[in-house]
Amino acid sequence: MKIENLETGSHGRYSASLEGHTGEMTYSRTSPLLIIIDHTSVPDALRGKGVGQALAAHAIEEARKGGWKIIPLCPFMRAQAQRHPDWQDVIQA
């Protein structure tokens, strides 16, 4: 599954397409070192196929590469962060 990133100004979006449907995770960049993930949306057709999990893991990977932290405002991302103690290096509560 290929994940694409689009960032315009302080707003960004990770998107993943599979089987003709697209899931997305949106964020706001509050500074060069901090983003707030505010929404995750996965169409019903993709539920249970790991799209949301792939988006969350991608966000973590990008934060590590970019040297920034993530505030998981989105309930899905917050739940994923709690399930993955190994992500705490880039999660800011």
mmCIF file of N, CA and C in Angstrom:
data_model
loop_
_atom_site.group_PDB
_atom_site.id
_atom_site.type_symbol
_atom_site.label_atom_id
_atom_site.label_comp_id
_atom_site.label_asym_id
_atom_site.label_seq_id
_atom_site.Cartn_x
_atom_site.Cartn_y
_atom_site.Cartn_z
ATOM 1 N N MET A 1 0.845 -1.166 0.000
ATOM 2 C CA MET A 1 0.000 0.000 0.000
ATOM 3 C C MET A 1 0.898 1.238 0.000
ATOM 4 N N LYS A 2 0.670 2.107 -0.955
ATOM 5 C CA LYS A 2 1.462 3.327 -1.072
ATOM 6 C C LYS A 2 0.767 4.453 -0.316
ATOM 7 N N ILE A 3 1.526 5.170 0.493
ATOM 8 C CA ILE A 3 0.982 6.293 1.235
ATOM 9 C C ILE A 3 1.599 7.570 0.684
ATOM 10 N N GLU A 4 0.736 8.526 0.381
ATOM 11 C CA GLU A 4 1.189 9.804 -0.162
ATOM 12 C C GLU A 4 0.986 10.897 0.871
ATOM 13 N N ASN A 5 1.825 11.922 0.775
ATOM 14 C CA ASN A 5 1.738 13.052 1.686
ATOM 15 C C ASN A 5 1.536 14.338 0.897
ATOM 16 N N LEU A 6 0.604 15.142 1.347
ATOM 17 C CA LEU A 6 0.376 16.456 0.753
ATOM 18 C C LEU A 6 0.357 17.454 1.891
ATOM 19 N N GLU A 7 1.267 18.424 1.853
ATOM 20 C CA GLU A 7 1.314 19.448 2.892
ATOM 21 C C GLU A 7 1.250 20.810 2.230
ATOM 22 N N THR A 8 0.280 21.609 2.676
ATOM 23 C CA THR A 8 0.100 22.959 2.158
ATOM 24 C C THR A 8 0.055 23.909 3.335
ATOM 25 N N GLY A 9 1.061 24.753 3.448
ATOM 26 C CA GLY A 9 1.110 25.648 4.590
ATOM 27 C C GLY A 9 1.221 24.833 5.867
ATOM 28 N N SER A 10 0.309 25.095 6.802
ATOM 29 C CA SER A 10 0.365 24.391 8.083
ATOM 30 C C SER A 10 -0.526 23.150 8.119
ATOM 31 N N HIS A 11 -1.188 22.824 7.007
ATOM 32 C CA HIS A 11 -2.084 21.663 6.973
ATOM 33 C C HIS A 11 -1.506 20.565 6.092
ATOM 34 N N GLY A 12 -1.727 19.326 6.523
ATOM 35 C CA GLY A 12 -1.207 18.203 5.758
ATOM 36 C C GLY A 12 -2.156 17.026 5.798
ATOM 37 N N ARG A 13 -1.856 16.064 4.918
ATOM 38 C CA ARG A 13 -2.698 14.879 4.806
ATOM 39 C C ARG A 13 -1.855 13.716 4.305
ATOM 40 N N TYR A 14 -1.992 12.583 4.989
ATOM 41 C CA TYR A 14 -1.450 11.330 4.491
ATOM 42 C C TYR A 14 -2.632 10.581 3.895
ATOM 43 N N SER A 15 -2.467 10.005 2.731
ATOM 44 C CA SER A 15 -3.559 9.244 2.129
ATOM 45 C C SER A 15 -3.036 7.918 1.590
ATOM 46 N N ALA A 16 -3.904 6.920 1.698
ATOM 47 C CA ALA A 16 -3.575 5.578 1.213
ATOM 48 C C ALA A 16 -4.745 5.076 0.393
ATOM 49 N N SER A 17 -4.457 4.646 -0.828
ATOM 50 C CA SER A 17 -5.507 4.126 -1.703
ATOM 51 C C SER A 17 -5.360 2.623 -1.858
ATOM 52 N N LEU A 18 -6.506 1.952 -1.836
ATOM 53 C CA LEU A 18 -6.535 0.503 -1.961
ATOM 54 C C LEU A 18 -7.885 0.126 -2.545
ATOM 55 N N GLU A 19 -7.877 -0.691 -3.557
ATOM 56 C CA GLU A 19 -9.110 -1.203 -4.169
ATOM 57 C C GLU A 19 -10.071 -0.076 -4.591
ATOM 58 N N GLY A 20 -9.504 1.021 -5.074
ATOM 59 C CA GLY A 20 -10.327 2.121 -5.568
ATOM 60 C C GLY A 20 -10.887 3.033 -4.493
ATOM 61 N N HIS A 21 -10.476 2.851 -3.240
ATOM 62 C CA HIS A 21 -10.944 3.688 -2.138
ATOM 63 C C HIS A 21 -9.736 4.325 -1.469
ATOM 64 N N THR A 22 -9.960 5.466 -0.804
ATOM 65 C CA THR A 22 -8.864 6.184 -0.173
ATOM 66 C C THR A 22 -9.164 6.470 1.287
ATOM 67 N N GLY A 23 -8.219 6.136 2.147
ATOM 68 C CA GLY A 23 -8.274 6.504 3.555
ATOM 69 C C GLY A 23 -7.320 7.657 3.772
ATOM 70 N N GLU A 24 -7.587 8.464 4.799
ATOM 71 C CA GLU A 24 -6.710 9.612 5.029
ATOM 72 C C GLU A 24 -6.534 9.902 6.505
ATOM 73 N N MET A 25 -5.433 10.576 6.794
ATOM 74 C CA MET A 25 -5.133 11.071 8.135
ATOM 75 C C MET A 25 -4.692 12.517 7.946
ATOM 76 N N THR A 26 -5.372 13.449 8.612
ATOM 77 C CA THR A 26 -5.031 14.859 8.438
ATOM 78 C C THR A 26 -4.327 15.383 9.688
ATOM 79 N N TYR A 27 -3.521 16.419 9.469
ATOM 80 C CA TYR A 27 -2.766 17.000 10.575
ATOM 81 C C TYR A 27 -2.547 18.484 10.349
ATOM 82 N N SER A 28 -2.192 19.155 11.427
ATOM 83 C CA SER A 28 -1.799 20.563 11.384
ATOM 84 C C SER A 28 -0.391 20.647 11.951
ATOM 85 N N ARG A 29 0.428 21.437 11.288
ATOM 86 C CA ARG A 29 1.803 21.640 11.757
ATOM 87 C C ARG A 29 1.809 22.923 12.590
ATOM 88 N N THR A 30 2.091 22.771 13.885
ATOM 89 C CA THR A 30 2.105 23.942 14.756
ATOM 90 C C THR A 30 3.475 24.594 14.805
ATOM 91 N N SER A 31 4.511 23.828 14.477
ATOM 92 C CA SER A 31 5.880 24.338 14.412
ATOM 93 C C SER A 31 6.688 23.333 13.594
ATOM 94 N N PRO A 32 7.930 23.653 13.264
ATOM 95 C CA PRO A 32 8.737 22.678 12.520
ATOM 96 C C PRO A 32 8.951 21.373 13.295
ATOM 97 N N LEU A 33 8.729 21.405 14.611
ATOM 98 C CA LEU A 33 8.997 20.230 15.431
ATOM 99 C C LEU A 33 7.758 19.595 16.038
ATOM 100 N N LEU A 34 6.547 20.011 15.589
ATOM 101 C CA LEU A 34 5.339 19.482 16.199
ATOM 102 C C LEU A 34 4.175 19.472 15.218
ATOM 103 N N ILE A 35 3.490 18.314 15.130
ATOM 104 C CA ILE A 35 2.250 18.247 14.358
ATOM 105 C C ILE A 35 1.142 17.714 15.271
ATOM 106 N N ILE A 36 -0.086 18.098 14.945
ATOM 107 C CA ILE A 36 -1.262 17.595 15.643
ATOM 108 C C ILE A 36 -2.057 16.770 14.640
ATOM 109 N N ILE A 37 -2.185 15.475 14.888
ATOM 110 C CA ILE A 37 -3.019 14.630 14.028
ATOM 111 C C ILE A 37 -4.449 14.781 14.536
ATOM 112 N N ASP A 38 -5.318 15.311 13.664
ATOM 113 C CA ASP A 38 -6.656 15.675 14.115
ATOM 114 C C ASP A 38 -7.782 14.817 13.550
ATOM 115 N N HIS A 39 -7.508 13.992 12.547
ATOM 116 C CA HIS A 39 -8.602 13.220 11.956
ATOM 117 C C HIS A 39 -8.063 12.036 11.160
ATOM 118 N N THR A 40 -8.734 10.904 11.296
ATOM 119 C CA THR A 40 -8.448 9.729 10.473
ATOM 120 C C THR A 40 -9.768 9.242 9.911
ATOM 121 N N SER A 41 -9.792 8.998 8.619
ATOM 122 C CA SER A 41 -11.013 8.535 7.963
ATOM 123 C C SER A 41 -10.675 7.380 7.029
ATOM 124 N N VAL A 42 -11.371 6.260 7.237
ATOM 125 C CA VAL A 42 -11.195 5.088 6.379
ATOM 126 C C VAL A 42 -12.585 4.670 5.904
ATOM 127 N N PRO A 43 -12.806 4.620 4.584
ATOM 128 C CA PRO A 43 -14.124 4.221 4.086
ATOM 129 C C PRO A 43 -14.503 2.812 4.548
ATOM 130 N N ASP A 44 -15.802 2.576 4.679
ATOM 131 C CA ASP A 44 -16.292 1.263 5.109
ATOM 132 C C ASP A 44 -15.709 0.132 4.263
ATOM 133 N N ALA A 45 -15.522 0.376 2.964
ATOM 134 C CA ALA A 45 -15.012 -0.662 2.061
ATOM 135 C C ALA A 45 -13.598 -1.108 2.437
ATOM 136 N N LEU A 46 -12.870 -0.269 3.177
ATOM 137 C CA LEU A 46 -11.492 -0.605 3.551
ATOM 138 C C LEU A 46 -11.348 -1.000 5.014
ATOM 139 N N ARG A 47 -12.415 -0.982 5.760
ATOM 140 C CA ARG A 47 -12.331 -1.330 7.189
ATOM 141 C C ARG A 47 -11.822 -2.756 7.360
ATOM 142 N N GLY A 48 -10.928 -2.922 8.338
ATOM 143 C CA GLY A 48 -10.373 -4.240 8.621
ATOM 144 C C GLY A 48 -9.236 -4.648 7.707
ATOM 145 N N LYS A 49 -8.797 -3.740 6.840
ATOM 146 C CA LYS A 49 -7.719 -4.071 5.894
ATOM 147 C C LYS A 49 -6.392 -3.422 6.267
ATOM 148 N N GLY A 50 -6.330 -2.810 7.465
ATOM 149 C CA GLY A 50 -5.068 -2.254 7.950
ATOM 150 C C GLY A 50 -4.715 -0.881 7.420
ATOM 151 N N VAL A 51 -5.659 -0.206 6.777
ATOM 152 C CA VAL A 51 -5.348 1.106 6.199
ATOM 153 C C VAL A 51 -5.082 2.136 7.297
ATOM 154 N N GLY A 52 -5.943 2.193 8.295
ATOM 155 C CA GLY A 52 -5.742 3.142 9.392
ATOM 156 C C GLY A 52 -4.436 2.884 10.118
ATOM 157 N N GLN A 53 -4.149 1.623 10.378
ATOM 158 C CA GLN A 53 -2.899 1.253 11.046
ATOM 159 C C GLN A 53 -1.691 1.649 10.194
ATOM 160 N N ALA A 54 -1.783 1.449 8.896
ATOM 161 C CA ALA A 54 -0.677 1.821 8.001
ATOM 162 C C ALA A 54 -0.464 3.331 8.008
ATOM 163 N N LEU A 55 -1.547 4.103 8.026
ATOM 164 C CA LEU A 55 -1.427 5.562 8.083
ATOM 165 C C LEU A 55 -0.769 5.998 9.390
ATOM 166 N N ALA A 56 -1.185 5.393 10.496
ATOM 167 C CA ALA A 56 -0.611 5.736 11.800
ATOM 168 C C ALA A 56 0.883 5.402 11.838
ATOM 169 N N ALA A 57 1.250 4.224 11.374
ATOM 170 C CA ALA A 57 2.660 3.821 11.362
ATOM 171 C C ALA A 57 3.480 4.736 10.461
ATOM 172 N N HIS A 58 2.886 5.155 9.337
ATOM 173 C CA HIS A 58 3.579 6.066 8.430
ATOM 174 C C HIS A 58 3.833 7.414 9.113
ATOM 175 N N ALA A 59 2.834 7.917 9.841
ATOM 176 C CA ALA A 59 3.000 9.188 10.554
ATOM 177 C C ALA A 59 4.140 9.093 11.562
ATOM 178 N N ILE A 60 4.224 7.960 12.260
ATOM 179 C CA ILE A 60 5.303 7.755 13.232
ATOM 180 C C ILE A 60 6.659 7.738 12.530
ATOM 181 N N GLU A 61 6.728 7.030 11.421
ATOM 182 C CA GLU A 61 7.981 6.943 10.650
ATOM 183 C C GLU A 61 8.411 8.332 10.152
ATOM 184 N N GLU A 62 7.445 9.096 9.645
ATOM 185 C CA GLU A 62 7.754 10.448 9.157
ATOM 186 C C GLU A 62 8.242 11.346 10.291
ATOM 187 N N ALA A 63 7.624 11.231 11.467
ATOM 188 C CA ALA A 63 8.048 12.038 12.614
ATOM 189 C C ALA A 63 9.480 11.691 13.018
ATOM 190 N N ARG A 64 9.787 10.412 13.017
ATOM 191 C CA ARG A 64 11.150 10.005 13.363
ATOM 192 C C ARG A 64 12.159 10.531 12.350
ATOM 193 N N LYS A 65 11.837 10.416 11.068
ATOM 194 C CA LYS A 65 12.747 10.903 10.021
ATOM 195 C C LYS A 65 12.898 12.418 10.083
ATOM 196 N N GLY A 66 11.782 13.125 10.367
ATOM 197 C CA GLY A 66 11.807 14.587 10.364
ATOM 198 C C GLY A 66 12.217 15.208 11.676
ATOM 199 N N GLY A 67 12.295 14.399 12.734
ATOM 200 C CA GLY A 67 12.712 14.917 14.027
ATOM 201 C C GLY A 67 11.638 15.723 14.739
ATOM 202 N N TRP A 68 10.363 15.414 14.479
ATOM 203 C CA TRP A 68 9.300 16.144 15.156
ATOM 204 C C TRP A 68 8.475 15.222 16.040
ATOM 205 N N LYS A 69 7.607 15.838 16.832
ATOM 206 C CA LYS A 69 6.712 15.113 17.738
ATOM 207 C C LYS A 69 5.288 15.197 17.210
ATOM 208 N N ILE A 70 4.440 14.274 17.686
ATOM 209 C CA ILE A 70 3.040 14.204 17.283
ATOM 210 C C ILE A 70 2.161 14.339 18.523
ATOM 211 N N ILE A 71 1.175 15.224 18.453
ATOM 212 C CA ILE A 71 0.106 15.260 19.442
ATOM 213 C C ILE A 71 -1.063 14.516 18.804
ATOM 214 N N PRO A 72 -1.463 13.373 19.367
ATOM 215 C CA PRO A 72 -2.537 12.566 18.768
ATOM 216 C C PRO A 72 -3.922 13.025 19.243
ATOM 217 N N LEU A 73 -4.427 14.115 18.671
ATOM 218 C CA LEU A 73 -5.743 14.629 19.027
ATOM 219 C C LEU A 73 -6.857 13.705 18.522
ATOM 220 N N CYS A 74 -6.661 13.124 17.360
ATOM 221 C CA CYS A 74 -7.630 12.195 16.767
ATOM 222 C C CYS A 74 -7.777 10.962 17.669
ATOM 223 N N PRO A 75 -9.018 10.559 17.994
ATOM 224 C CA PRO A 75 -9.219 9.390 18.868
ATOM 225 C C PRO A 75 -8.567 8.108 18.342
ATOM 226 N N PHE A 76 -8.593 7.894 17.027
ATOM 227 C CA PHE A 76 -7.963 6.698 16.454
ATOM 228 C C PHE A 76 -6.458 6.727 16.696
ATOM 229 N N MET A 77 -5.814 7.845 16.386
ATOM 230 C CA MET A 77 -4.360 7.942 16.548
ATOM 231 C C MET A 77 -3.984 7.861 18.022
ATOM 232 N N ARG A 78 -4.785 8.461 18.888
ATOM 233 C CA ARG A 78 -4.523 8.395 20.327
ATOM 234 C C ARG A 78 -4.572 6.929 20.799
ATOM 235 N N ALA A 79 -5.577 6.181 20.339
ATOM 236 C CA ALA A 79 -5.700 4.762 20.704
ATOM 237 C C ALA A 79 -4.513 3.960 20.171
ATOM 238 N N GLN A 80 -4.093 4.233 18.949
ATOM 239 C CA GLN A 80 -2.940 3.526 18.380
ATOM 240 C C GLN A 80 -1.674 3.827 19.177
ATOM 241 N N ALA A 81 -1.501 5.078 19.566
ATOM 242 C CA ALA A 81 -0.310 5.468 20.336
ATOM 243 C C ALA A 81 -0.289 4.739 21.681
ATOM 244 N N GLN A 82 -1.456 4.544 22.302
ATOM 245 C CA GLN A 82 -1.523 3.836 23.574
ATOM 246 C C GLN A 82 -1.214 2.353 23.402
ATOM 247 N N ARG A 83 -1.534 1.802 22.242
ATOM 248 C CA ARG A 83 -1.276 0.380 21.975
ATOM 249 C C ARG A 83 0.181 0.103 21.603
ATOM 250 N N HIS A 84 0.921 1.151 21.273
ATOM 251 C CA HIS A 84 2.302 0.986 20.793
ATOM 252 C C HIS A 84 3.275 1.755 21.683
ATOM 253 N N PRO A 85 3.716 1.150 22.787
ATOM 254 C CA PRO A 85 4.665 1.859 23.653
ATOM 255 C C PRO A 85 5.948 2.237 22.933
ATOM 256 N N ASP A 86 6.290 1.506 21.870
ATOM 257 C CA ASP A 86 7.512 1.789 21.115
ATOM 258 C C ASP A 86 7.389 3.082 20.286
ATOM 259 N N TRP A 87 6.216 3.684 20.237
ATOM 260 C CA TRP A 87 6.027 4.949 19.520
ATOM 261 C C TRP A 87 6.226 6.170 20.419
ATOM 262 N N GLN A 88 6.396 5.950 21.702
ATOM 263 C CA GLN A 88 6.394 7.058 22.662
ATOM 264 C C GLN A 88 7.532 8.056 22.429
ATOM 265 N N ASP A 89 8.559 7.667 21.684
ATOM 266 C CA ASP A 89 9.649 8.595 21.412
ATOM 267 C C ASP A 89 9.194 9.791 20.578
ATOM 268 N N VAL A 90 8.100 9.651 19.840
ATOM 269 C CA VAL A 90 7.613 10.758 19.005
ATOM 270 C C VAL A 90 6.207 11.226 19.381
ATOM 271 N N ILE A 91 5.626 10.638 20.427
ATOM 272 C CA ILE A 91 4.289 11.049 20.864
ATOM 273 C C ILE A 91 4.434 12.045 22.005
ATOM 274 N N GLN A 92 3.711 13.144 21.884
ATOM 275 C CA GLN A 92 3.681 14.149 22.952
ATOM 276 C C GLN A 92 2.257 14.202 23.487
ATOM 277 N N ALA A 93 2.106 13.919 24.751
ATOM 278 C CA ALA A 93 0.760 13.874 25.354
ATOM 279 C C ALA A 93 0.178 15.270 25.527
#
